[in-house]
Tab-separated table of C-alpha atoms in Angstrom:
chain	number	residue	atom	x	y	z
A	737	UNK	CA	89.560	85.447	71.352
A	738	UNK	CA	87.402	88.705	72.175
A	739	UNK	CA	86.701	87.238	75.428
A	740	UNK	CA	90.228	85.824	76.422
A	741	UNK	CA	91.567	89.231	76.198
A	742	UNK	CA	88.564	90.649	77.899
A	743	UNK	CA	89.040	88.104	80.697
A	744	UNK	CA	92.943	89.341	80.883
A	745	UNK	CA	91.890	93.259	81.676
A	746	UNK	CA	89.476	92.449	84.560
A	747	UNK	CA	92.463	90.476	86.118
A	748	UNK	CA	94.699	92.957	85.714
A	749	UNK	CA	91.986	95.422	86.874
A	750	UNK	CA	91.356	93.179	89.932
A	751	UNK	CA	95.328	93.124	90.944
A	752	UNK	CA	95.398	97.107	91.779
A	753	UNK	CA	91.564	96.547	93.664
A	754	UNK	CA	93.936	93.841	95.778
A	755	UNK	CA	96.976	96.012	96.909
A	756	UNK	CA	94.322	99.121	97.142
A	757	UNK	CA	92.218	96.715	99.733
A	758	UNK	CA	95.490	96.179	101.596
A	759	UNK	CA	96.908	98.946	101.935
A	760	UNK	CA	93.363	100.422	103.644
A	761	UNK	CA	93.266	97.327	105.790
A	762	UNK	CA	97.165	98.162	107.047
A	763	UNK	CA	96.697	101.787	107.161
A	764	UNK	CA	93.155	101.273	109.134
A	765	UNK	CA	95.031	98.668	111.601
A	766	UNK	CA	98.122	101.345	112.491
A	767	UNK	CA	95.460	104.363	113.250
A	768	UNK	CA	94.594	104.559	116.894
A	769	UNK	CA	91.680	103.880	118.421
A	770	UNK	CA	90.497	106.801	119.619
A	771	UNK	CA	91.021	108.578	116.814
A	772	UNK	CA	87.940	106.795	115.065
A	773	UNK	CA	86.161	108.163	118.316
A	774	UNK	CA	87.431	111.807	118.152
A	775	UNK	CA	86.671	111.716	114.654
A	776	UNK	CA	82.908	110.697	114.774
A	777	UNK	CA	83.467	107.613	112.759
A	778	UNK	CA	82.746	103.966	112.979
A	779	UNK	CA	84.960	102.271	115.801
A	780	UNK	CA	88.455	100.540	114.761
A	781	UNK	CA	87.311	97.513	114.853
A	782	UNK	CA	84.451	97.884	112.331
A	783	UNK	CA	86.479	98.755	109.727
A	784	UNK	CA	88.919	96.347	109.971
A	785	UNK	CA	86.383	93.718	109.377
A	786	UNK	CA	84.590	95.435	106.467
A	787	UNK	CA	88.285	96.142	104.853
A	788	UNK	CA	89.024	92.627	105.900
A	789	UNK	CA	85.777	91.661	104.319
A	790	UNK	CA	86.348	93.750	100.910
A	791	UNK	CA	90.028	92.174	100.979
A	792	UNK	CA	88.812	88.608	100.831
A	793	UNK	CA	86.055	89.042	98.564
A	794	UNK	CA	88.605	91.072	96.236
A	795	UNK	CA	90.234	87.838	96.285
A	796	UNK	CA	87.972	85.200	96.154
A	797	UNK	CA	84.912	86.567	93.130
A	798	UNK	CA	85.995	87.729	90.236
A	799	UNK	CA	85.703	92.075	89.625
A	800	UNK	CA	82.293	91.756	87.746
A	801	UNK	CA	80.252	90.170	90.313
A	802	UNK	CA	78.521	92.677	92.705
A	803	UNK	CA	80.515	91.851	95.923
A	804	UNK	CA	83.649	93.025	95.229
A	805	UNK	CA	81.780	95.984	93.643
A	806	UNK	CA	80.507	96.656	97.125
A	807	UNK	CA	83.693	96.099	98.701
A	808	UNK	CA	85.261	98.590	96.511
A	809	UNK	CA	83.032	101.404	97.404
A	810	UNK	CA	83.471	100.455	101.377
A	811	UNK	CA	87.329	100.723	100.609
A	812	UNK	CA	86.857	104.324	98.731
A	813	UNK	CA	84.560	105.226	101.543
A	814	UNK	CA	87.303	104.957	104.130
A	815	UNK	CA	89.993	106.968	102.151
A	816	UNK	CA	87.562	109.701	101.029
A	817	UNK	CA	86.159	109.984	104.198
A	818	UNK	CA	87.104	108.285	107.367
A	819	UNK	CA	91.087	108.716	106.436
A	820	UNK	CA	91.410	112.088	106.266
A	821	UNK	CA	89.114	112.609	109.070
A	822	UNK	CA	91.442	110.507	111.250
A	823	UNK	CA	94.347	111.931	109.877
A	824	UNK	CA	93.059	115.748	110.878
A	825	UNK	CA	92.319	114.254	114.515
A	826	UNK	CA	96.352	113.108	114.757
A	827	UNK	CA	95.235	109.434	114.413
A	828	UNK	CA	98.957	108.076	113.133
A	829	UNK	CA	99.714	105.414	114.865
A	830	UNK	CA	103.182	103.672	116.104
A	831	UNK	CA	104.662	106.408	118.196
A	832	UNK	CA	105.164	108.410	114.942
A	833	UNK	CA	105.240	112.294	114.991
A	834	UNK	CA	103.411	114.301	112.322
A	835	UNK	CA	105.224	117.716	112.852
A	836	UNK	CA	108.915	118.825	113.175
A	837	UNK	CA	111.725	118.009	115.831
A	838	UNK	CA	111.399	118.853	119.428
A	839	UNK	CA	113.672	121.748	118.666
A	840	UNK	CA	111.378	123.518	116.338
A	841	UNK	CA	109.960	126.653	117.634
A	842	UNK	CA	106.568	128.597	116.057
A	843	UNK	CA	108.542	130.154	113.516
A	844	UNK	CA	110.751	127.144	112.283
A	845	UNK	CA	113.659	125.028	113.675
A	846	UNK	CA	115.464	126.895	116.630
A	847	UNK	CA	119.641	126.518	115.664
A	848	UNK	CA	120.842	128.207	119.452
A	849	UNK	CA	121.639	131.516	117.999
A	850	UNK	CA	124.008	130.960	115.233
């Protein structure tokens, strides 16, 4: 009985270890290259595969064996570290813009005088 219900928490602890490995890989694959580069970091395509890597063993072995251990510390590597480092560089990716509206001006949105 003890163990059934023990069994039930690390599956429901390995569900939020899931969406937390995908949303690194998907956040890792819309950054721009370069911006790995700029910020002194591994290259794109390494992380990919080691958040591709921590994604499938997050999947396959259950949470108390040591791989998907080691996959979660490569997945709170990235966002501690090489996210925000990115992120600081201007690493978004898809065309998106990360300040105002073409209009703005250095003191706030320019409204032609009225």
């Amino acid at each position: 009985m003890l163990m059934a219900g023990f069994d039930g928490l690390v599956a429901l602890l390995s569900i939020p270890l899931t969406v937390f490995g995908a949303f690194a890989l998907v956040d890792a694959f819309i950054r721009r290259e370069d911006a790995f580069r700029a910020a002194d970091k591994q290259t794109k395509p390494f992380w990919l595969i080691i958040l591709g890597i921590a994604l499938v063993v997050s999947l396959i072995f259950p949470l108390l064996s040591f791989l998907p251990i080691i996959g979660l510390i490569a997945i709170i590597v990235y966002f501690v570290d090489v996210r925000p480092a990115i992120k600081q560089v201007g690493g978004s990716g898809g065309g998106r813009r990360s300040g105002g509206s073409s209009s703005d001006g250095p003191y706030g949105p320019y409204n032609g005088g009225r």
